[in-house]
Amino acid sequence: MRPPVIAVDGTAASGKGTLARRLAAYFGFAHLDSGVLYRLTALGVLEAGGDPGLESDALAAARALDQARAGELVLRSDAVGAAASKLAAIASVRAALLHYQRQFIDHPPGAAAGAVVDGRDIGTVICPDADAKLFVDAAPEVRAHRRWQELAGLGIQRNEAQVLEELVHRDAADRARAVAPLRQAQDAALLDTTNLGIDAAFAAALALVEPRLAAKLEAKPRG
Ligand code: DC
């Protein structure tokens, strides 16, 4: 039996990453931020002087992806985010990154009891039969403010109005693409974090996820 999986999809800077990390810690599951795979690919293209919209450049980078760089600060920049969104629209690039995500879900690292994966298409494409699915969203202005604060905390000074503009543009592109577009899965619970601080958002996420996971966790052989 496949280990339990929680799929956390949502818009940019909606808080899905933080929620996914906290859910993983709570349940003792492994966490995968699938956006990092697209960001690492984008970084590879940009560093090679390539074009993230060009299939040959993007695919070469996806195949040469260096997981060891997953923690690098440069990945969080909006330039990398925008390039990631561009190459995320290319079907062959998504296919190249799919295997890693499915492997993670089937065999969570560190022999963890399950997986929490966040992204755009986890509940719709990567793991349609996930045990619990969340779709996290918030008002664009609130998300832009959070992203601006997060960047400032990392020492990256940005104009907040520009952050908002880029975020709205990226969501629109992610929703409009033909392959694995950003959308709420039919069986995903919507969590709007506009008026929720992180602790309240986590409590709400847990209330939505726990009942859905309960059956699977109880069925797990103990010992
Ligand atoms: O979650 P993030 O901001 O790190 O994601 C960066 C971009 O990567 C996002 O704009 C679209 C793409 N992405 C995707 O297409 N599918 C995913 N599962 C995760 C990210």
Short mmCIF file of N, CA, C and O and ligand atoms in Angstrom, two decimals, residues 9-13 16 33-36 38-39 76 80-82 84-86 88-89 94 101 118-122 126 147 170-171 174 177 180, ligand 1:
data_model
loop_
_atom_site.label_atom_id
_atom_site.label_comp_id
_atom_site.label_asym_id
_atom_site.label_seq_id
_atom_site.Cartn_x
_atom_site.Cartn_y
_atom_site.Cartn_z
N ASP A 9 -1.91 22.27 -3.06
CA ASP A 9 -1.74 23.13 -4.23
C ASP A 9 -2.23 24.53 -3.90
O ASP A 9 -2.93 24.73 -2.91
N GLY A 10 -1.87 25.47 -4.77
CA GLY A 10 -2.38 26.82 -4.54
C GLY A 10 -1.62 27.87 -5.33
O GLY A 10 -0.67 27.55 -6.06
N THR A 11 -2.05 29.09 -5.14
CA THR A 11 -1.46 30.22 -5.85
C THR A 11 -0.10 30.60 -5.24
O THR A 11 0.24 30.16 -4.14
N ALA A 12 0.62 31.46 -5.96
CA ALA A 12 1.94 31.89 -5.49
C ALA A 12 1.81 32.66 -4.18
O ALA A 12 0.92 33.50 -4.02
N ALA A 13 2.69 32.36 -3.25
CA ALA A 13 2.76 33.06 -1.95
C ALA A 13 1.45 32.99 -1.15
O ALA A 13 1.13 33.88 -0.37
N LYS A 16 1.08 28.08 1.05
CA LYS A 16 1.02 26.61 0.90
C LYS A 16 2.30 25.92 1.34
O LYS A 16 2.25 24.84 1.92
N ASP A 33 8.75 20.36 -1.75
CA ASP A 33 8.31 21.60 -2.39
C ASP A 33 8.58 21.44 -3.88
O ASP A 33 9.72 21.60 -4.33
N SER A 34 7.55 21.08 -4.64
CA SER A 34 7.79 20.77 -6.06
C SER A 34 8.18 22.02 -6.85
O SER A 34 8.82 21.92 -7.89
N GLY A 35 7.82 23.20 -6.34
CA GLY A 35 8.22 24.44 -7.00
C GLY A 35 9.73 24.56 -7.10
O GLY A 35 10.26 25.14 -8.06
N VAL A 36 10.43 23.98 -6.13
CA VAL A 36 11.90 24.05 -6.14
C VAL A 36 12.45 23.32 -7.37
O VAL A 36 13.46 23.74 -7.95
N TYR A 38 11.10 23.20 -10.31
CA TYR A 38 10.95 24.13 -11.44
C TYR A 38 11.92 25.31 -11.30
O TYR A 38 12.48 25.78 -12.28
N ARG A 39 12.12 25.75 -10.07
CA ARG A 39 13.05 26.86 -9.84
C ARG A 39 14.50 26.43 -10.12
O ARG A 39 15.28 27.20 -10.68
N ARG A 76 14.84 31.86 -4.60
CA ARG A 76 13.63 32.55 -4.13
C ARG A 76 13.34 33.83 -4.92
O ARG A 76 12.29 34.44 -4.74
N VAL A 80 13.81 34.18 -10.95
CA VAL A 80 13.82 32.72 -11.07
C VAL A 80 12.39 32.18 -11.07
O VAL A 80 12.05 31.28 -11.84
N GLY A 81 11.51 32.77 -10.23
CA GLY A 81 10.11 32.35 -10.19
C GLY A 81 9.42 32.54 -11.54
O GLY A 81 8.69 31.66 -12.00
N ALA A 82 9.69 33.67 -12.16
CA ALA A 82 9.07 33.96 -13.46
C ALA A 82 9.59 33.00 -14.53
O ALA A 82 8.81 32.49 -15.36
N ALA A 84 10.73 30.03 -13.95
CA ALA A 84 10.18 28.71 -13.60
C ALA A 84 8.77 28.57 -14.16
O ALA A 84 8.40 27.53 -14.72
N SER A 85 7.98 29.63 -14.03
CA SER A 85 6.61 29.60 -14.53
C SER A 85 6.60 29.42 -16.05
O SER A 85 5.76 28.71 -16.60
N LYS A 86 7.55 30.04 -16.72
CA LYS A 86 7.64 29.95 -18.18
C LYS A 86 7.94 28.51 -18.62
O LYS A 86 7.24 27.96 -19.47
N ALA A 88 7.57 25.88 -16.94
CA ALA A 88 6.59 24.94 -16.39
C ALA A 88 5.44 24.71 -17.37
O ALA A 88 4.64 23.79 -17.19
N ALA A 89 5.35 25.54 -18.40
CA ALA A 89 4.28 25.38 -19.40
C ALA A 89 4.67 24.39 -20.48
O ALA A 89 3.86 24.06 -21.34
N ARG A 94 7.75 19.17 -17.79
CA ARG A 94 6.93 18.63 -16.70
C ARG A 94 7.09 17.11 -16.61
O ARG A 94 7.19 16.55 -15.53
N GLN A 101 8.98 13.27 -8.53
CA GLN A 101 7.87 13.54 -7.60
C GLN A 101 7.13 12.25 -7.24
O GLN A 101 6.78 12.02 -6.08
N ASP A 118 3.80 20.05 -2.02
CA ASP A 118 3.09 21.26 -2.42
C ASP A 118 3.49 21.71 -3.80
O ASP A 118 4.59 21.41 -4.27
N GLY A 119 2.55 22.36 -4.50
CA GLY A 119 2.81 22.81 -5.86
C GLY A 119 1.57 23.37 -6.52
O GLY A 119 0.78 24.09 -5.89
N ARG A 120 1.41 23.04 -7.82
CA ARG A 120 0.27 23.55 -8.59
C ARG A 120 -0.62 22.43 -9.10
O ARG A 120 -1.81 22.64 -9.33
N ASP A 121 0.00 21.26 -9.32
CA ASP A 121 -0.72 20.16 -9.99
C ASP A 121 -0.61 18.85 -9.21
O ASP A 121 -0.73 17.78 -9.79
N ILE A 122 -0.36 18.94 -7.91
CA ILE A 122 -0.12 17.71 -7.15
C ILE A 122 -1.43 16.90 -7.03
O ILE A 122 -1.45 15.70 -7.27
N ILE A 126 -0.02 14.91 -10.45
CA ILE A 126 1.06 14.11 -9.85
C ILE A 126 0.49 13.00 -8.97
O ILE A 126 0.92 11.86 -9.04
N ARG A 147 4.85 38.01 0.42
CA ARG A 147 6.04 37.71 -0.38
C ARG A 147 7.07 38.82 -0.20
O ARG A 147 8.26 38.57 -0.03
N ARG A 170 2.07 35.89 -12.88
CA ARG A 170 2.53 34.49 -12.82
C ARG A 170 1.35 33.54 -12.58
O ARG A 170 1.25 32.49 -13.22
N ASP A 171 0.43 33.92 -11.68
CA ASP A 171 -0.74 33.07 -11.44
C ASP A 171 -1.58 32.93 -12.71
O ASP A 171 -2.07 31.84 -13.02
N ASP A 174 0.12 30.57 -14.97
CA ASP A 174 0.04 29.19 -14.46
C ASP A 174 -1.37 28.62 -14.64
O ASP A 174 -1.54 27.42 -14.88
N ARG A 177 -2.05 27.94 -18.76
CA ARG A 177 -1.29 27.00 -19.60
C ARG A 177 -2.11 25.75 -19.90
O ARG A 177 -2.99 25.36 -19.12
N ALA A 180 -1.25 20.70 -17.32
CA ALA A 180 -1.29 20.72 -15.84
C ALA A 180 -1.45 22.13 -15.28
O ALA A 180 -0.63 22.59 -14.49
O1 DC B 1 5.62 27.44 -5.84
P1 DC B 1 6.70 28.27 -6.54
O2 DC B 1 6.43 29.74 -6.54
O3 DC B 1 8.07 27.95 -6.03
O4 DC B 1 6.66 27.79 -8.09
C1 DC B 1 7.41 28.43 -9.09
C2 DC B 1 6.77 28.15 -10.45
O5 DC B 1 6.95 26.76 -10.79
C3 DC B 1 5.29 28.40 -10.53
O6 DC B 1 4.98 29.71 -10.94
C4 DC B 1 4.81 27.39 -11.54
C5 DC B 1 5.80 26.26 -11.45
N1 DC B 1 5.26 25.09 -10.73
C6 DC B 1 4.43 24.25 -11.44
O7 DC B 1 4.12 24.52 -12.59
N2 DC B 1 3.99 23.10 -10.87
C7 DC B 1 4.29 22.79 -9.60
N3 DC B 1 3.84 21.65 -9.07
C8 DC B 1 5.10 23.68 -8.84
C9 DC B 1 5.57 24.83 -9.44
#
